[in-house]
mmCIF file of C-alpha atoms in Angstrom:
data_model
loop_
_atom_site.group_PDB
_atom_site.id
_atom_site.type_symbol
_atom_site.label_atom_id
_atom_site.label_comp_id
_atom_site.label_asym_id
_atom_site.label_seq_id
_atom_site.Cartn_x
_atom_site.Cartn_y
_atom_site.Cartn_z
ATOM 1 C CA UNK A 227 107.532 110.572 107.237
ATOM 2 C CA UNK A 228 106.103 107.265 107.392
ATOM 3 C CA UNK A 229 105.828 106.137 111.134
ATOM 4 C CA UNK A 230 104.465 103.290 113.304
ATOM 5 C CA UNK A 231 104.273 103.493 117.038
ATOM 6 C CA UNK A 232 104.019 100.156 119.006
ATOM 7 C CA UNK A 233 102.603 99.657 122.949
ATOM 8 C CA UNK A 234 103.917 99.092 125.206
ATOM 9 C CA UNK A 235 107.483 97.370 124.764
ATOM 10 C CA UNK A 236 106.785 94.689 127.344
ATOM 11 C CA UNK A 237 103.865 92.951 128.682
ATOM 12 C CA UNK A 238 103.957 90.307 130.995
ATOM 13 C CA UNK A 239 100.364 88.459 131.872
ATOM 14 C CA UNK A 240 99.159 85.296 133.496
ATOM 15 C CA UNK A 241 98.673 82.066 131.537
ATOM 16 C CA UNK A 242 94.999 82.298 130.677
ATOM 17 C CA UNK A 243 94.943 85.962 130.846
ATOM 18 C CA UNK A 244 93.993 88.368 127.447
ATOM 19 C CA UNK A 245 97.623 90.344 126.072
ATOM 20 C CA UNK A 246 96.698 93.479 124.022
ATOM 21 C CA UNK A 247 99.012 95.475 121.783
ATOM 22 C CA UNK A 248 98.887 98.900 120.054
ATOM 23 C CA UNK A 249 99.990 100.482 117.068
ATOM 24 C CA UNK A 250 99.481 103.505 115.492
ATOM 25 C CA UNK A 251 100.463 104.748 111.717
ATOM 26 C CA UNK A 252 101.339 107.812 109.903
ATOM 27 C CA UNK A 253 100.286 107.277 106.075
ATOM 28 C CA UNK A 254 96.599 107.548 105.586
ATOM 29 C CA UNK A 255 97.206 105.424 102.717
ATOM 30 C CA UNK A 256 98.356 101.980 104.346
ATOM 31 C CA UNK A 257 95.818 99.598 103.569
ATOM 32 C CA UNK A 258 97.632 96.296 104.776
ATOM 33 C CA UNK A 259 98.690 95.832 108.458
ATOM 34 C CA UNK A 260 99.765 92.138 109.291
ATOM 35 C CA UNK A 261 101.461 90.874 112.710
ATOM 36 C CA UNK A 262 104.466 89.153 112.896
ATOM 37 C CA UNK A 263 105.417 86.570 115.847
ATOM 38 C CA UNK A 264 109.262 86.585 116.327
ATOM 39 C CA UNK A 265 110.806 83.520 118.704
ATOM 40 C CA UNK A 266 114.122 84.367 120.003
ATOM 41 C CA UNK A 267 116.582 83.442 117.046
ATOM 42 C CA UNK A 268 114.024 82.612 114.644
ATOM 43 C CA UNK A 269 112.660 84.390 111.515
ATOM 44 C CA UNK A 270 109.259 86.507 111.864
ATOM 45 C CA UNK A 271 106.050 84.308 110.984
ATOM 46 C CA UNK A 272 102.906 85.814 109.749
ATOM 47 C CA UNK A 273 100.624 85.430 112.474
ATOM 48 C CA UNK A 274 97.619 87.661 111.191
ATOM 49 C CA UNK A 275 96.724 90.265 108.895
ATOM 50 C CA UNK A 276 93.928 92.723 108.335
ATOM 51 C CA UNK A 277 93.013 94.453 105.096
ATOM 52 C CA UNK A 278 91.375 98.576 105.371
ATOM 53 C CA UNK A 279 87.894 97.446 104.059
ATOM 54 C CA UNK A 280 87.619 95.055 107.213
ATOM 55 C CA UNK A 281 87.624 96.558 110.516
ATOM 56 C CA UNK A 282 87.966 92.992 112.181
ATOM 57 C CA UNK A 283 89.320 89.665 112.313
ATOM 58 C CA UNK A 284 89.985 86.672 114.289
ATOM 59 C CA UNK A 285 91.622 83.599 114.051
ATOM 60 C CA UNK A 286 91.133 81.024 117.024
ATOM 61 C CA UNK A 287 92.382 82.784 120.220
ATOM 62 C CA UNK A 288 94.066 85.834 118.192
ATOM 63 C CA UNK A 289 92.275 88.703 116.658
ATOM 64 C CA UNK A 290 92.843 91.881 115.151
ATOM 65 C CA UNK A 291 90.826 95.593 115.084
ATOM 66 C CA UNK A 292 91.506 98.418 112.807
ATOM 67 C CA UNK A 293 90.486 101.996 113.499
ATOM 68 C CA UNK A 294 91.256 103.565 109.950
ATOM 69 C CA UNK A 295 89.702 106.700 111.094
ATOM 70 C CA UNK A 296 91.796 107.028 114.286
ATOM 71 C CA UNK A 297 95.013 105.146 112.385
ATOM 72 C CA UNK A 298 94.952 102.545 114.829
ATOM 73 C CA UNK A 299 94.738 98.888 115.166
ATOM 74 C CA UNK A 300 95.635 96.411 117.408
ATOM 75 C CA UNK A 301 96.011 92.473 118.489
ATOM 76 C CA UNK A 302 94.778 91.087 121.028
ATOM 77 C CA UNK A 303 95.378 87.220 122.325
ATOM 78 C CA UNK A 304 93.108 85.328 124.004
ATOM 79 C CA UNK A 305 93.753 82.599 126.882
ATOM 80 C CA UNK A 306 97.117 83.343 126.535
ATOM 81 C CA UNK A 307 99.756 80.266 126.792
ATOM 82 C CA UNK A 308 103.250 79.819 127.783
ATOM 83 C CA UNK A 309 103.917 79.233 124.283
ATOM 84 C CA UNK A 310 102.578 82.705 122.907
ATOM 85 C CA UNK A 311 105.714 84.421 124.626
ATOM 86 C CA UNK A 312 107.900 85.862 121.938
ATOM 87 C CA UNK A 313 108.406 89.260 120.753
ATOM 88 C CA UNK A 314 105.384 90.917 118.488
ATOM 89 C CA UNK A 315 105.785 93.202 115.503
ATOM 90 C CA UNK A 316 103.111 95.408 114.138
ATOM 91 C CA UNK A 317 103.459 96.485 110.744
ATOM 92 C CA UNK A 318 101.624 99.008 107.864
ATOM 93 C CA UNK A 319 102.071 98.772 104.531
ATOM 94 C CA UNK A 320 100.293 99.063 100.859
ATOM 95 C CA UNK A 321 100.556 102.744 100.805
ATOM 96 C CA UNK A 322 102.556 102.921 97.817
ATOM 97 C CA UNK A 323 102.789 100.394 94.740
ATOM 98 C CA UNK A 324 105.395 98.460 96.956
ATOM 99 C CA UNK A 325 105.455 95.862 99.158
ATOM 100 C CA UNK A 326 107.352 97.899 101.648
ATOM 101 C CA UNK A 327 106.281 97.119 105.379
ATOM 102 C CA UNK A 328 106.765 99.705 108.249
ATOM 103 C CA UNK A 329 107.113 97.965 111.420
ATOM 104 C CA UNK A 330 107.102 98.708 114.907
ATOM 105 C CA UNK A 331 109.594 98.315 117.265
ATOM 106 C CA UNK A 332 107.799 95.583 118.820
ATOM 107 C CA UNK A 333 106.542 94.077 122.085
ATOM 108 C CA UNK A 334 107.785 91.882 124.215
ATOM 109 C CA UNK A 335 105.399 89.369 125.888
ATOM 110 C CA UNK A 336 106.050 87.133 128.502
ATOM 111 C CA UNK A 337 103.013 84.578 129.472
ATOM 112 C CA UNK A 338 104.004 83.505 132.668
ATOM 113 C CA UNK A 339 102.598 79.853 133.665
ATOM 114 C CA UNK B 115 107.150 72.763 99.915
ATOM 115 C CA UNK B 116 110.043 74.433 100.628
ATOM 116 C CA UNK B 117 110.024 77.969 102.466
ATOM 117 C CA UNK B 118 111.971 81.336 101.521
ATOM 118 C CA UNK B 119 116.171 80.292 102.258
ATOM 119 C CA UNK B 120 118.944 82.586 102.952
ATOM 120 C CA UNK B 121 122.539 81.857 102.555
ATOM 121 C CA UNK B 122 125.015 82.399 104.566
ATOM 122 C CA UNK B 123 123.846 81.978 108.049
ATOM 123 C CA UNK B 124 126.169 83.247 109.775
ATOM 124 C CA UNK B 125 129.053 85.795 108.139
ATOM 125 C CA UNK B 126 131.774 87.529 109.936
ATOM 126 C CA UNK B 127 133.444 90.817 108.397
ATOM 127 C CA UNK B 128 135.897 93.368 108.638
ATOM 128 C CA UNK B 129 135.023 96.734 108.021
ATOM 129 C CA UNK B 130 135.626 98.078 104.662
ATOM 130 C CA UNK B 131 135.058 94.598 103.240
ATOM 131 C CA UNK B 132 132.139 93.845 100.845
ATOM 132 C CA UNK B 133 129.608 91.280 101.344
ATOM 133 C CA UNK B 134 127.037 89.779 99.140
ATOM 134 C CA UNK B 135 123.851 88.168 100.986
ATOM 135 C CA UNK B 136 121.485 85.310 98.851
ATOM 136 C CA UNK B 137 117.843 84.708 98.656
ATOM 137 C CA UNK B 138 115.439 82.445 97.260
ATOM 138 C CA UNK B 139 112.154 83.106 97.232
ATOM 139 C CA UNK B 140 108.915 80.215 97.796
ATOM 140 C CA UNK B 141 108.003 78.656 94.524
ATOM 141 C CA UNK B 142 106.027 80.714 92.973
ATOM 142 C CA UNK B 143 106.376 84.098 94.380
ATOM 143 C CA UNK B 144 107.662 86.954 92.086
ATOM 144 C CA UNK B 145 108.722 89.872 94.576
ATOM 145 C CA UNK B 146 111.495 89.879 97.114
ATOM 146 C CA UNK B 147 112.384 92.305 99.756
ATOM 147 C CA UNK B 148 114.549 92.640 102.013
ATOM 148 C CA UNK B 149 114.594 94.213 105.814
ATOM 149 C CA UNK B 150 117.786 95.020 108.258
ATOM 150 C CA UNK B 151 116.775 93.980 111.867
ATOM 151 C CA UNK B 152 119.382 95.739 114.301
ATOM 152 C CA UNK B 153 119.077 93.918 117.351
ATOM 153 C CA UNK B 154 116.149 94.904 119.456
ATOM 154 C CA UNK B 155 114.082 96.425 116.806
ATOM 155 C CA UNK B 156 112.046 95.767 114.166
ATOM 156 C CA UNK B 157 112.951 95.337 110.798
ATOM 157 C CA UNK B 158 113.537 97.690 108.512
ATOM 158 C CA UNK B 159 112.834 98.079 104.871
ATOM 159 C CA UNK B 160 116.117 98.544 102.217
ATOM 160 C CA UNK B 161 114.788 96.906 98.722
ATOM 161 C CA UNK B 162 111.900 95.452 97.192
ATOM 162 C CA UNK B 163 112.179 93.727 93.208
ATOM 163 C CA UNK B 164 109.792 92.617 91.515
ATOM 164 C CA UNK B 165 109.979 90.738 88.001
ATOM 165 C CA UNK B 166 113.501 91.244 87.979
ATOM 166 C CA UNK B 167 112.734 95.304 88.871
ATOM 167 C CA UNK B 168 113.635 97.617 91.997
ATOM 168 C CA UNK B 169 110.043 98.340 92.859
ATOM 169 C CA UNK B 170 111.052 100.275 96.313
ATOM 170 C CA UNK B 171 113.887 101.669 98.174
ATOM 171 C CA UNK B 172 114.014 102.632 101.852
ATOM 172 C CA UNK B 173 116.226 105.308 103.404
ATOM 173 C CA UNK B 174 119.743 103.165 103.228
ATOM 174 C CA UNK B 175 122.901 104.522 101.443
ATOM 175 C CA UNK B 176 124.320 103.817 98.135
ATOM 176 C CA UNK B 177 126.519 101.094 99.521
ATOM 177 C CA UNK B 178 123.406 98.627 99.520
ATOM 178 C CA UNK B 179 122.853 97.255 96.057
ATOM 179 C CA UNK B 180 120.236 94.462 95.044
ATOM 180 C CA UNK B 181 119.393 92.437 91.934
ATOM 181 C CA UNK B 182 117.008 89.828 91.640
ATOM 182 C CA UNK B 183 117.739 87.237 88.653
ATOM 183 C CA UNK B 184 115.665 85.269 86.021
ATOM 184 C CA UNK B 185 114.439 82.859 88.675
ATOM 185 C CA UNK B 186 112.924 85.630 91.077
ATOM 186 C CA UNK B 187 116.554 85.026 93.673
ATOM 187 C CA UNK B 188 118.368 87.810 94.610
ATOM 188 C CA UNK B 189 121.440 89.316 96.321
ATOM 189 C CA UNK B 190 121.802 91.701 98.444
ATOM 190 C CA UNK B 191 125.220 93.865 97.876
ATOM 191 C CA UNK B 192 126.996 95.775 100.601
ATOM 192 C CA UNK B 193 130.006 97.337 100.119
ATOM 193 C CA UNK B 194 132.926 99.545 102.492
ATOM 194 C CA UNK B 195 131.134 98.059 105.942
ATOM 195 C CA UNK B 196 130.823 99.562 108.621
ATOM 196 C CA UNK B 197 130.276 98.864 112.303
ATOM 197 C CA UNK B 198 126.670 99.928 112.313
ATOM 198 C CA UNK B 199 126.031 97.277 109.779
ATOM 199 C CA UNK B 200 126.088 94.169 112.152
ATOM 200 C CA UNK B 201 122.333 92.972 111.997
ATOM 201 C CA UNK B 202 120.448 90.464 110.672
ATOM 202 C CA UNK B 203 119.474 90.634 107.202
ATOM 203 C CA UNK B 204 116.004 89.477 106.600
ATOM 204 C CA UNK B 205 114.297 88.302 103.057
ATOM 205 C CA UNK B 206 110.453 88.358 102.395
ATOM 206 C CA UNK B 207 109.387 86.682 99.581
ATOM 207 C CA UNK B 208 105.514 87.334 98.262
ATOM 208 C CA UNK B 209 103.148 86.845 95.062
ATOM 209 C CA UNK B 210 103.000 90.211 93.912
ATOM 210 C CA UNK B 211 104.768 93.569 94.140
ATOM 211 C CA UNK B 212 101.620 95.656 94.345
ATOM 212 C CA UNK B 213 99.949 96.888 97.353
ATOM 213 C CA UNK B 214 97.095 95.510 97.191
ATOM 214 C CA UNK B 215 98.067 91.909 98.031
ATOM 215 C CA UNK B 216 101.657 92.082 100.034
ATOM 216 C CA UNK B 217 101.686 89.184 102.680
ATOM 217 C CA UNK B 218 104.942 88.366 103.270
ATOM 218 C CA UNK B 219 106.980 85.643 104.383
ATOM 219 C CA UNK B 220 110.131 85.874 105.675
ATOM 220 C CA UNK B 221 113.422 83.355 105.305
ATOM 221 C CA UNK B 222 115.463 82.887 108.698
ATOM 222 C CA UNK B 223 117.784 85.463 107.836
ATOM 223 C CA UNK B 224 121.706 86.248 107.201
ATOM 224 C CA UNK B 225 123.497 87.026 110.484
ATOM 225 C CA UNK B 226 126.239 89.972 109.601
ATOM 226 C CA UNK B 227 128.770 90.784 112.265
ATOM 227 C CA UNK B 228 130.830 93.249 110.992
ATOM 228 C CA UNK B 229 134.522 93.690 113.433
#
């Protein structure tokens, strides 16, 4: 069935440091894989997304990479700040004529300072 | 410009009890889904409408019902509770139903403790 696999659950890095994160799907047919940032208590936010005809993209110190061959993709953070710790969520989705999102089951990061 | 809402908050229930869950999508956006986030995971998919139409259902039982009205709301229906139901009860709202263009935001949830 339909199936994404998130690494690691935690990661804990230096202020300043790089954070990467992993996820692997299932359906060859995903075409849509956004990241969600998820503050203790708070909703999900959108923090970036990546479409299957791009196999990159960045947005100031965040950026993602898709491997559509391998079924891979990941985020990785840049000069990571205090305020970047929260929990991450990878998701996959498009595969069908749905909106439906399969997530991860998410990393926790911790930026120390 | 107001984001995707969710009412209640918070919502405490016994088991066996039904519960009905609100959502209102950002102006302008058509589809509405919604996800159950147990604690410590990640959310996970029940319903999608769009135009008023189930578009998608994920692997939840027949006690979970949804509509979504005239003005692109919706409720999310769940009868005979039970324990494992306790989770929060997320909402996405988005443009379109199709796959091709599916970003997704999400309101701040519906707490559900179920005793």
């Amino acid at each position: 069935g339909e199936n994404v696999e998130q690494h690691p659950s935690t990661l804990s890095v230096q202020e300043g440091d790089s954070a990467v994160i992993k996820c692997t799907y299932s359906d060859s047919a995903s075409n849509y894989f956004p990241w969600y940032k998820q503050e203790l208590g708070k909703r999900p936010q959108l923090i970036i997304d990546i479409r299957s005809n791009v196999g990159e993209k960045k947005d100031q110190r965040i950026a993602v990479t898709l491997n559509k061959t391998a079924k891979h993709f990941s985020l990785h953070i840049t000069e990571t700040q205090p305020e970047d710790s929260a929990v991450y969520f990878c998701a996959a989705g498009g595969s069908s004529n749905t909106g439906k999102l399969i997530f991860g089951q998410g990393t926790t990061l911790q930026v120390k300072p | 410009d107001a984001g995707v809402t969710q009412s209640p908050t918070h919502l405490i229930k016994t088991r066996g009890q039904q519960v009905t869950l609100r959502c209102s999508p950002i102006s302008g956006h058509k589809s509405v889904s919604w996800y159950q986030q147990v604690l410590g995971q990640g959310p996970q998919f029940i319903f999608q409408y769009y135009e008023k139409e189930e578009r998608g259902r994920g692997n939840f039982p027949d006690r979970f019902s949804a509509r979504q009205f005239p003005n692109y709301s919706s409720e999310l229906n769940v009868n005979a509770l039970l324990l494992g139901d306790s989770a929060l009860y997320l909402c996405a709202s988005s443009y379109t139903g199709t796959g091709g263009y599916n970003e997704q935001f999400f309101g701040p949830g519906t707490r559900l403790t179920v005793l």
